Short mmCIF file of C-alpha atoms and ligand atoms in Angstrom, two decimals:
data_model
loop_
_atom_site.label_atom_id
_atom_site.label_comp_id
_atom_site.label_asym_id
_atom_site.label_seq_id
_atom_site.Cartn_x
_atom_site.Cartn_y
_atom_site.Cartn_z
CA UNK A 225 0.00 0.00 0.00
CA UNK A 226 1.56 3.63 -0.86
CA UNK A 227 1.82 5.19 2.37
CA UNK A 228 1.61 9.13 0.03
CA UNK A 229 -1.35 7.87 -2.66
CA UNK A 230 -3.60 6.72 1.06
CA UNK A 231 -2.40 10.21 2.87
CA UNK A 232 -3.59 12.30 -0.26
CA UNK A 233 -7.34 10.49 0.21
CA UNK A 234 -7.30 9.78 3.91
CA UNK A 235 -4.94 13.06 5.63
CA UNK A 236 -2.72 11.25 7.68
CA UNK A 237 0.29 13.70 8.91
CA UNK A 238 2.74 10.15 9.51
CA UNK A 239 2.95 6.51 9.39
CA UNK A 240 5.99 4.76 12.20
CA UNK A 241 6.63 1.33 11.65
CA UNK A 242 8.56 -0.27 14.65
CA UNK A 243 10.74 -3.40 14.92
CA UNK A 244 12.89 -4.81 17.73
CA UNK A 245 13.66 -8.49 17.23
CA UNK A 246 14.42 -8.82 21.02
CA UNK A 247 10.82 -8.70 22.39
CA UNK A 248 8.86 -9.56 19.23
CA UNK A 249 7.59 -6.37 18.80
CA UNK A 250 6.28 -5.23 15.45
CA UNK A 251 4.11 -2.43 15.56
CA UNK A 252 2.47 0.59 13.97
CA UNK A 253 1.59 4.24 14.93
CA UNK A 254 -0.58 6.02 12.67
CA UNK A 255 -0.83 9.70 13.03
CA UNK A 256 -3.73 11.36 11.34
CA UNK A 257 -3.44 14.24 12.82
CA UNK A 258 -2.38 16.65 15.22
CA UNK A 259 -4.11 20.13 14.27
CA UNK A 260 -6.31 20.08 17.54
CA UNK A 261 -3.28 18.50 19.61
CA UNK A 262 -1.68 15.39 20.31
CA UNK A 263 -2.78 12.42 18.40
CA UNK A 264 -4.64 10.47 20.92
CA UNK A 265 -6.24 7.10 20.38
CA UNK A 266 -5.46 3.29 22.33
CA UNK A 267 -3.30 0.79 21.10
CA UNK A 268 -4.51 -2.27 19.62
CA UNK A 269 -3.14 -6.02 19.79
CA UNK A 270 -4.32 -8.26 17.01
CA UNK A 271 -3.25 -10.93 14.96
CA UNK A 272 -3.56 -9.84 11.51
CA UNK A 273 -3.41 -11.89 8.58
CA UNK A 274 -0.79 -9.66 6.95
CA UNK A 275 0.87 -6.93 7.26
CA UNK A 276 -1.09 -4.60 5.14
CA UNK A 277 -4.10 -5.29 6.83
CA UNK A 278 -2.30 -4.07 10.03
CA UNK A 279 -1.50 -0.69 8.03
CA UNK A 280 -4.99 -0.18 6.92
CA UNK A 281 -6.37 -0.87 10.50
CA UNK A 282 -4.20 1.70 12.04
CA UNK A 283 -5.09 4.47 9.07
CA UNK A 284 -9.00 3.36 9.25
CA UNK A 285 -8.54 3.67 13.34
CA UNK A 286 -6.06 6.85 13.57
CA UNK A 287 -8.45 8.91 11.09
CA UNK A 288 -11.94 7.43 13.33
CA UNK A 289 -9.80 9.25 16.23
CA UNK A 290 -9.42 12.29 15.23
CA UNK A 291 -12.89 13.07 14.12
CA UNK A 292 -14.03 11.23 17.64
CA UNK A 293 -11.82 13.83 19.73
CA UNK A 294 -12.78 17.16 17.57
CA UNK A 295 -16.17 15.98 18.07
CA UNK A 296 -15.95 15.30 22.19
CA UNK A 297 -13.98 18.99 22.37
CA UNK A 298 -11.11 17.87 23.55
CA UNK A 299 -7.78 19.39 22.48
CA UNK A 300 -6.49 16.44 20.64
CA UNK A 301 -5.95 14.75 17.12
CA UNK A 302 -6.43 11.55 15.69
CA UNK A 303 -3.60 8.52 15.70
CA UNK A 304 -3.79 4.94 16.83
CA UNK A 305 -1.16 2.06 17.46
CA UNK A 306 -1.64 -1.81 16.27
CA UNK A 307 0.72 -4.29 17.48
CA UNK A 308 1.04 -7.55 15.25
CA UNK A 309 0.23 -10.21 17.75
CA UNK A 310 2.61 -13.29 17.02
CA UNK A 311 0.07 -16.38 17.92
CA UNK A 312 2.56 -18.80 18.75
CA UNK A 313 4.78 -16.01 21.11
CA UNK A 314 2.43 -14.70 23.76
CA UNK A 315 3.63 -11.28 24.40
CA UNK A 316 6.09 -10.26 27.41
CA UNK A 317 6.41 -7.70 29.87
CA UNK A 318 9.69 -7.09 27.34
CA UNK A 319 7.45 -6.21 23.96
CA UNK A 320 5.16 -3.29 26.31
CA UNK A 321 8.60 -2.04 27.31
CA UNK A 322 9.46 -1.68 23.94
CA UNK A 323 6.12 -0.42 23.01
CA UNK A 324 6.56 2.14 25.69
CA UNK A 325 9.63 3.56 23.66
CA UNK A 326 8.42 3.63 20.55
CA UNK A 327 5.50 6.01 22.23
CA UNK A 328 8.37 7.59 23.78
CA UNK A 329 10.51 7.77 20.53
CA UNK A 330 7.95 10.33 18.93
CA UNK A 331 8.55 13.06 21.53
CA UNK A 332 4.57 13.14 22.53
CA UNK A 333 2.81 13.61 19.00
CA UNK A 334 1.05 10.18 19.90
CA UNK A 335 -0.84 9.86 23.17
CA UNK A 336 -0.93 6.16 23.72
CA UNK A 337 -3.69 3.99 25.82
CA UNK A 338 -5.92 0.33 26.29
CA UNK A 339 -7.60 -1.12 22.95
CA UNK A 340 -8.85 -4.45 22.16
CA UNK A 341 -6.25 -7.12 23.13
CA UNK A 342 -4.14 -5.02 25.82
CA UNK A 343 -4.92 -4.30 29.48
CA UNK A 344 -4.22 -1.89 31.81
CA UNK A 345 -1.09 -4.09 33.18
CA UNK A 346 0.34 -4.40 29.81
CA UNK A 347 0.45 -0.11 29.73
CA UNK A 348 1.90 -0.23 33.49
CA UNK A 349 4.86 -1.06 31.61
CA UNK A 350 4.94 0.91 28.60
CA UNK A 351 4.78 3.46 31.40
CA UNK A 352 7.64 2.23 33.22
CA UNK A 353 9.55 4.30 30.15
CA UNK A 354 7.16 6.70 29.04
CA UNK A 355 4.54 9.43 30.51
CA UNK A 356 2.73 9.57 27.36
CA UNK A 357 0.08 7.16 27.96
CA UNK A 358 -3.18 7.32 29.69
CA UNK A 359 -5.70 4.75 30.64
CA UNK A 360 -4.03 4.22 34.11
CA UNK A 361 -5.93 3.90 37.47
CA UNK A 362 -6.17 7.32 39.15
CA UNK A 363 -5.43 8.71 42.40
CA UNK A 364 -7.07 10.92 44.59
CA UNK A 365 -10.21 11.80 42.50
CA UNK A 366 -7.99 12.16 39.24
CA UNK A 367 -9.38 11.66 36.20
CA UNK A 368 -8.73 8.35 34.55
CA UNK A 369 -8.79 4.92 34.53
CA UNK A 370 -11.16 2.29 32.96
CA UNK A 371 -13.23 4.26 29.98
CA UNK A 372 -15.76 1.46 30.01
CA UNK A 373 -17.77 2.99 32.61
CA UNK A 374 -17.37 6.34 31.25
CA UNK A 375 -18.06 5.20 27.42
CA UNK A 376 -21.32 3.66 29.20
CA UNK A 377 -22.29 6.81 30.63
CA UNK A 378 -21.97 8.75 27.43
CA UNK A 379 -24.04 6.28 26.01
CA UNK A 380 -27.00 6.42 27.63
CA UNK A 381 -27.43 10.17 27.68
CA UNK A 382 -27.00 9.34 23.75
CA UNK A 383 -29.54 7.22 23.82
CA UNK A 384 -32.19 9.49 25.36
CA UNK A 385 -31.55 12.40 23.21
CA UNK A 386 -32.22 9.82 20.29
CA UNK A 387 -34.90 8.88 22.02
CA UNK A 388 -36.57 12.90 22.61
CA UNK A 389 -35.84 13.46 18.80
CA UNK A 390 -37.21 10.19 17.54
CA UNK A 391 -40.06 9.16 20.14
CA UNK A 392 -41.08 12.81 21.62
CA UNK A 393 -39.77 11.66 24.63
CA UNK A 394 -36.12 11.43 26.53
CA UNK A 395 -37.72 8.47 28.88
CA UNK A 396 -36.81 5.57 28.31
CA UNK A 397 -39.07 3.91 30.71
CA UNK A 398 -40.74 0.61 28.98
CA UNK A 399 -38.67 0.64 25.74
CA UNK A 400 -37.68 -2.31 24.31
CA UNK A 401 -33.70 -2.32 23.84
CA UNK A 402 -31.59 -4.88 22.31
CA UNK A 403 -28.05 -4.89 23.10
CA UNK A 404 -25.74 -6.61 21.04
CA UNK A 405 -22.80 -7.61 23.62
CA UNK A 406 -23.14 -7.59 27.15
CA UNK A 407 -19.22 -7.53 27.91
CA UNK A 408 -17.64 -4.16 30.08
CA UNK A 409 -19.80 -1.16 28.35
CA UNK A 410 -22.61 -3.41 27.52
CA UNK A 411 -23.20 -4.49 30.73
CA UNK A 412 -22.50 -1.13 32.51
CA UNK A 413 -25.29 0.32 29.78
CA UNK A 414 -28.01 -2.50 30.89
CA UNK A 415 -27.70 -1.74 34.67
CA UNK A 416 -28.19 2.14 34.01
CA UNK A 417 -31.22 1.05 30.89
CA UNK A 418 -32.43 -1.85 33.90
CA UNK A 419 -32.63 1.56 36.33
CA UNK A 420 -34.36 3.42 33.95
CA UNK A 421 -36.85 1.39 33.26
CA UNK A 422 -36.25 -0.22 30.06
CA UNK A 423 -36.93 -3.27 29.04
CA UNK A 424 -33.48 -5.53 27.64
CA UNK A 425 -33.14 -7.93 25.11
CA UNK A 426 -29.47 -8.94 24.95
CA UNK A 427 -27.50 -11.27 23.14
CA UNK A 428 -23.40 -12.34 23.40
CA UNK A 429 -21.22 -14.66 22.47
CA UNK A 430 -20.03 -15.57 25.79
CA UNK A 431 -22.22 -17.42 28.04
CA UNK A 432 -21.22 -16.01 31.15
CA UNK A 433 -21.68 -13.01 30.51
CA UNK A 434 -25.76 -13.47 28.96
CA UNK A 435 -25.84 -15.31 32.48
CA UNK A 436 -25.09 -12.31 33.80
CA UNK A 437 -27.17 -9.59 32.38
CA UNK A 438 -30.01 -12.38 32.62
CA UNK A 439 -29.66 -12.52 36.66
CA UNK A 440 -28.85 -9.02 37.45
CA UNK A 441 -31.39 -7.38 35.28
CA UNK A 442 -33.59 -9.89 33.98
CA UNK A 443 -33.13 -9.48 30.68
CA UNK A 444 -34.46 -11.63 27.39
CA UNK A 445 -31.70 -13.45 26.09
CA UNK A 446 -31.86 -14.43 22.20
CA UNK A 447 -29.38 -15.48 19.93
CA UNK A 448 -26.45 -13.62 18.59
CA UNK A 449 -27.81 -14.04 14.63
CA UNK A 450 -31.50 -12.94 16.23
CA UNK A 451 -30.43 -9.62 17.86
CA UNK A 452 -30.58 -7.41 14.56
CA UNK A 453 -34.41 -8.37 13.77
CA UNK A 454 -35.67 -8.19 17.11
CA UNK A 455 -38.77 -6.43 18.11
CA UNK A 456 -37.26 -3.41 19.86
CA UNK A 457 -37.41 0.61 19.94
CA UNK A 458 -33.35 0.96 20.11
CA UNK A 459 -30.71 -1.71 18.83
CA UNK A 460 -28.20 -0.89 20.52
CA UNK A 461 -24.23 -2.23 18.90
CA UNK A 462 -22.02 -3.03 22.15
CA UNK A 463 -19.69 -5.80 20.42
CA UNK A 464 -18.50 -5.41 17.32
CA UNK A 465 -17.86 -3.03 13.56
CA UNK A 466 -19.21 -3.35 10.66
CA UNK A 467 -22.39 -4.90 11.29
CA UNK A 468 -24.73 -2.17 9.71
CA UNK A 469 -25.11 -3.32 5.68
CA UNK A 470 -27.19 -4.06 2.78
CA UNK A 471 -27.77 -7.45 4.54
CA UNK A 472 -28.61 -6.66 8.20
CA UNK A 473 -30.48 -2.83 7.35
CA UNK A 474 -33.65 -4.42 6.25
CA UNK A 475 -33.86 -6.72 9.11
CA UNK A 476 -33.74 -4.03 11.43
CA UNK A 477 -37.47 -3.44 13.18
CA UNK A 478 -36.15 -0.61 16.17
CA UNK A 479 -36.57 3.00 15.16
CA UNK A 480 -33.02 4.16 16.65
CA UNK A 481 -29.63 2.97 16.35
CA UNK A 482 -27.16 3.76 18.81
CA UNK A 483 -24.84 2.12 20.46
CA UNK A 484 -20.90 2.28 22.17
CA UNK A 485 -19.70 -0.37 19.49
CA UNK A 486 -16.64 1.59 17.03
CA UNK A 487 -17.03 1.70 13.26
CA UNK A 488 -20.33 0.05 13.05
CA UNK A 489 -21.53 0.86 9.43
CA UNK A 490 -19.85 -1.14 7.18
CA UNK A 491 -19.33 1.24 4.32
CA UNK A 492 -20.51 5.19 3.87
CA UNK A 493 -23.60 4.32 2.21
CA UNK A 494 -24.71 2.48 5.20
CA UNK A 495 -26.04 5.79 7.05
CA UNK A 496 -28.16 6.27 3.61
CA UNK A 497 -29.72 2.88 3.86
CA UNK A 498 -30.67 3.72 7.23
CA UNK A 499 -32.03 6.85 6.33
CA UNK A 500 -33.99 5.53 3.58
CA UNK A 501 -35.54 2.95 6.35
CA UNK A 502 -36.57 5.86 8.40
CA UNK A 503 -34.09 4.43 11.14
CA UNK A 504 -32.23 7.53 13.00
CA UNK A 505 -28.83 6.52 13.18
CA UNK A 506 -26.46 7.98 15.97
CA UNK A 507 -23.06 8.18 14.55
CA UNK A 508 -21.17 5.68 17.32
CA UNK A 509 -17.63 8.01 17.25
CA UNK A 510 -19.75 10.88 18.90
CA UNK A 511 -22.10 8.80 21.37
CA UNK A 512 -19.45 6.41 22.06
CA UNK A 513 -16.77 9.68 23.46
CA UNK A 514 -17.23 9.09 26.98
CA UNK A 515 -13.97 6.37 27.44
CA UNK A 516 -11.50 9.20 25.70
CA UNK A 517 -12.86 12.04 27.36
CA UNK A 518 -11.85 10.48 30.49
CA UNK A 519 -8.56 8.79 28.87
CA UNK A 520 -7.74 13.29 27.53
CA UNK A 521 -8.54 14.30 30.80
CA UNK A 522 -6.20 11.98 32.75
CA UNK A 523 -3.72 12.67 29.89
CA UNK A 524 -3.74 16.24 30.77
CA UNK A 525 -3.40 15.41 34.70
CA UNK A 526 -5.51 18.84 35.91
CA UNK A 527 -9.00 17.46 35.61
CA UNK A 528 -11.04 15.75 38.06
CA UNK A 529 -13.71 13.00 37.51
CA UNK A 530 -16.38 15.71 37.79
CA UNK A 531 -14.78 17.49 34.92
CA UNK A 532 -14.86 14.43 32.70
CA UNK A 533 -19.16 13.96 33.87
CA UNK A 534 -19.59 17.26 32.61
CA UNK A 535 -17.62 17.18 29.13
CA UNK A 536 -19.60 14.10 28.89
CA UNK A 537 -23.08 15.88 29.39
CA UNK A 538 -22.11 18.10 26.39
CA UNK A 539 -22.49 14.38 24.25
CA UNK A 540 -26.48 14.78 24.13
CA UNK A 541 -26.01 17.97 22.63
CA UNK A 542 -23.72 17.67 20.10
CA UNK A 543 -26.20 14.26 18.72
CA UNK A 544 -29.42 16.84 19.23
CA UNK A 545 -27.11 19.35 16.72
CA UNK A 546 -26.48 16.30 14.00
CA UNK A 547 -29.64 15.24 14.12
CA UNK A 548 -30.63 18.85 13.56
CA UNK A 549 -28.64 19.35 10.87
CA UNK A 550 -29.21 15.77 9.14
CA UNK A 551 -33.06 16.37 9.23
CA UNK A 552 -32.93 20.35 7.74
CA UNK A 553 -30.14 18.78 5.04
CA UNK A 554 -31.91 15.90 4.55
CA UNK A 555 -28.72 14.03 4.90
CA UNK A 556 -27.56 10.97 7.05
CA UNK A 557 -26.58 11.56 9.79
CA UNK A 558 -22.87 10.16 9.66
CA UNK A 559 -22.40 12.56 6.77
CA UNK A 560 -23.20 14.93 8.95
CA UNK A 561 -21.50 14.25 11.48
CA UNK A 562 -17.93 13.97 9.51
CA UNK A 563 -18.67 17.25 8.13
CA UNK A 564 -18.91 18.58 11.24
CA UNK A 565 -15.98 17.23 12.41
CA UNK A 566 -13.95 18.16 9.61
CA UNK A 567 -14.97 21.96 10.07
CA UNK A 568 -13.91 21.66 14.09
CA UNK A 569 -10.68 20.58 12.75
CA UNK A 570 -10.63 22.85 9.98
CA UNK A 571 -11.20 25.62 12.22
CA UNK A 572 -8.47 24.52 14.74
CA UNK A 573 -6.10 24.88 11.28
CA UNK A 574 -6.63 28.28 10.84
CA UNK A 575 -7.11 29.36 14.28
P1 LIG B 604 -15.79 -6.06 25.64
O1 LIG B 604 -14.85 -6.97 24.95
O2 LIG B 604 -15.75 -5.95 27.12
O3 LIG B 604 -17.31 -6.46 25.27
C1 LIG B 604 -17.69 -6.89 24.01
C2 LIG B 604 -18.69 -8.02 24.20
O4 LIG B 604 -19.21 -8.37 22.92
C3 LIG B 604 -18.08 -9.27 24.81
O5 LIG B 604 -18.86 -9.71 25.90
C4 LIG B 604 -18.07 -10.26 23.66
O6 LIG B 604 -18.24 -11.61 24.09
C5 LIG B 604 -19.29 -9.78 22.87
N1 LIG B 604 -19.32 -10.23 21.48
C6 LIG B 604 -18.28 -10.45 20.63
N2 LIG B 604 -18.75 -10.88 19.44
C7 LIG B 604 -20.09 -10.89 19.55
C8 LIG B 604 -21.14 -11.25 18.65
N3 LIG B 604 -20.91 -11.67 17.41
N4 LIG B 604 -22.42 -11.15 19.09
C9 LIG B 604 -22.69 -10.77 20.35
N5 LIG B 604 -21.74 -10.43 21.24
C10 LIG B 604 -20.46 -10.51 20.85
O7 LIG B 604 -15.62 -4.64 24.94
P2 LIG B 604 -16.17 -3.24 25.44
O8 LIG B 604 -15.04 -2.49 26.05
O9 LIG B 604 -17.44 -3.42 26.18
O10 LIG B 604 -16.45 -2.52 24.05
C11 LIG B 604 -17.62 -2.83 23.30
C12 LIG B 604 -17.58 -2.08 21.98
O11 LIG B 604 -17.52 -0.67 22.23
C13 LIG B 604 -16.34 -2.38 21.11
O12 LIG B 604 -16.72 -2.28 19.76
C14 LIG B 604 -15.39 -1.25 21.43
O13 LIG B 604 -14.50 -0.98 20.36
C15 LIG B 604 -16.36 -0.10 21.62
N6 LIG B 604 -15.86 0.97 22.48
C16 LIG B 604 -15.49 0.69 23.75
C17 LIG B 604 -15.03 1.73 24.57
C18 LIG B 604 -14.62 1.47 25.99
O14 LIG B 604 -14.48 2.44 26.74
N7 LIG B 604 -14.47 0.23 26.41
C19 LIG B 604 -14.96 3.05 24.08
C20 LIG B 604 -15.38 3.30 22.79
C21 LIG B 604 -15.83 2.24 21.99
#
């Protein structure tokens, strides 16, 4: 893949690829940019088939963080890190070392943290040789720590602001809501849905945790193929990408689709299908802020957990604007929504 031909069409500022034999490690940092501030986004571990799919997850990823930040305000820009997972080496406290220098090795354009496949232990020591990651329990009322909780929050303020635009109404007492993946937001989202009322259908592809979310809030379990076409007001995507397209959009039967899940329209012209189903789509990068608001906020080391709740109450708003905008346009909403976010950055450009 030509690294200039993708940065013409895409805008990413740098590509780093990393390699030290010792630990294993190969990895890549995309920057996409770092207009609004450092390029913040979490490092992903993954066994990839190749090494170009690697690349094109960190450009796809890096690019997804930059609009995510302009859109949550924070003063930050887009990148992302992917580590090729070796499947028969399991990594070492060595390769997160090494990881940690790479971060280090870029003098704080890339603001590192947790993604799928690496823990908070694993970034204990990157830090042990560099400051430039967040994601890290906090101290003393801090901000920081596990995003889950915070992505949940985020969430389900999204979800009633869908809800007032859609339904007339920001309660979302006795709604139906299927959740797609019950693991660490998922769950967190069902208590606070459980609380208010709603009613769950959930699905996930590990047992325990259905058990879970079936005990604690007595939800509906179904199958994971059945959670698309179920009977609900809100789907609600808590597991994986990609699963909005031509295939699953006309088995859709809630009104609303919104949900913490990253990337979950398969291609652009998924938000029209959507539209042309009368289904209001919430663009997941803005609704699912709440994890890096926290992870910026502990990055920046002044704020406090009750400055993270309210940058996170500012989430309803922004959705209220795109939906706004997408209904006067008559325009998806995830066209929207980039456009928007290109003009924050654009504005940070020329300010
Ligand atoms: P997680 O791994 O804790 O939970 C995901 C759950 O989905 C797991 O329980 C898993 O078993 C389940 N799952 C996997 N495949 C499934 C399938 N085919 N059908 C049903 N369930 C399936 O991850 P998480 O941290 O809760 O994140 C959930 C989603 O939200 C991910 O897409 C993630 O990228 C996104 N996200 C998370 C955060 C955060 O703060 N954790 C922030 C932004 C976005």
């Amino acid at each position: 893949m030509m690294f200039f031909e993708n940065a013409a069409r895409l805008g990413h500022e740098s590509v780093h690829h990393f390699n030290d034999p010792k630990s294993g490690l190969k990895a890549i940092i995309a920057i996409h940019s770092t207009v609004l501030g450092p390029a913040g986004g979490g490092c992903r571990m993954w066994h990839y088939e190749n090494e170009a799919e690697a690349l094109t997850d960190a450009l796809r990823l890096s690019r997804g963080m930059t609009y995510k930040n302009a859109m949550a305000g924070l003063p930050m820009g887009g990148g992302k890190a992917v580590i090729l997972a070796d499947p028969d080496n399991p990594p070492t406290d060595d390769l997160f070392l090494a990881f940690g220098r790479c971060v280090e090795s870029l003098g704080g354009r890339y603001v590192t943290a947790e993604d799928v496949g690496v823990s908070v232990d694993n970034l204990r020591q990157g830090k042990q040789v560099t400051d430039i990651v967040a994601g890290l329990p906090p101290t003393g009322g801090h901000a920081g720590g596990d995003p889950s909780p915070w992505t949940a929050d985020g969430v389900f303020l999204g979800l009633q602001a869908a809800a007032k635009h859609r339904l007339g109404s920001g309660s979302l007492r006795s709604l139906r809501v299927a959740v797609q993946g019950v693991g660490k937001v998922g769950y967190d989202l069902c208590r606070q849905l459980h609380d208010a009322g709603a009613s769950l259908i959930i699905c996930d592809v590990n047992q325990q945790n259905v058990a879970r979310a079936q005990a604690d809030f007595g939800a509906q379990a179904v199958a994971p193929e059945q959670i698309i076409s179920q009977d609900a007001d809100v789907l609600v995507p808590c597991a994986l990408g990609a699963i909005l397209d031509e295939q699953s959009i006309p088995q859709i039967r809630a009104s609303i689709v919104a949900g913490a899940a990253n990337n979950q329209l398969a291609t652009e012209a998924d938000g029209q299908r959507l539209r042309d189903r009368n289904i209001l789509y919430v663009p997941d990068y803005v609704i699912n802020g709440g994890g890096i608001i926290s992870a910026a906020f502990e990055y920046m080391g002044d704020k406090s957990t009750d400055d993270v709740r309210a940058q996170i109450a500012l989430i309803p708003e922004r959705l209220s604007e795109i939906f706004a905008s997408a209904d006067k346009q008559q325009q998806p909403t995830n066209i929207v929504s980039d456009l928007m976010a290109e003009r924050i950055v654009a504005a940070g450009a020329s300010a």
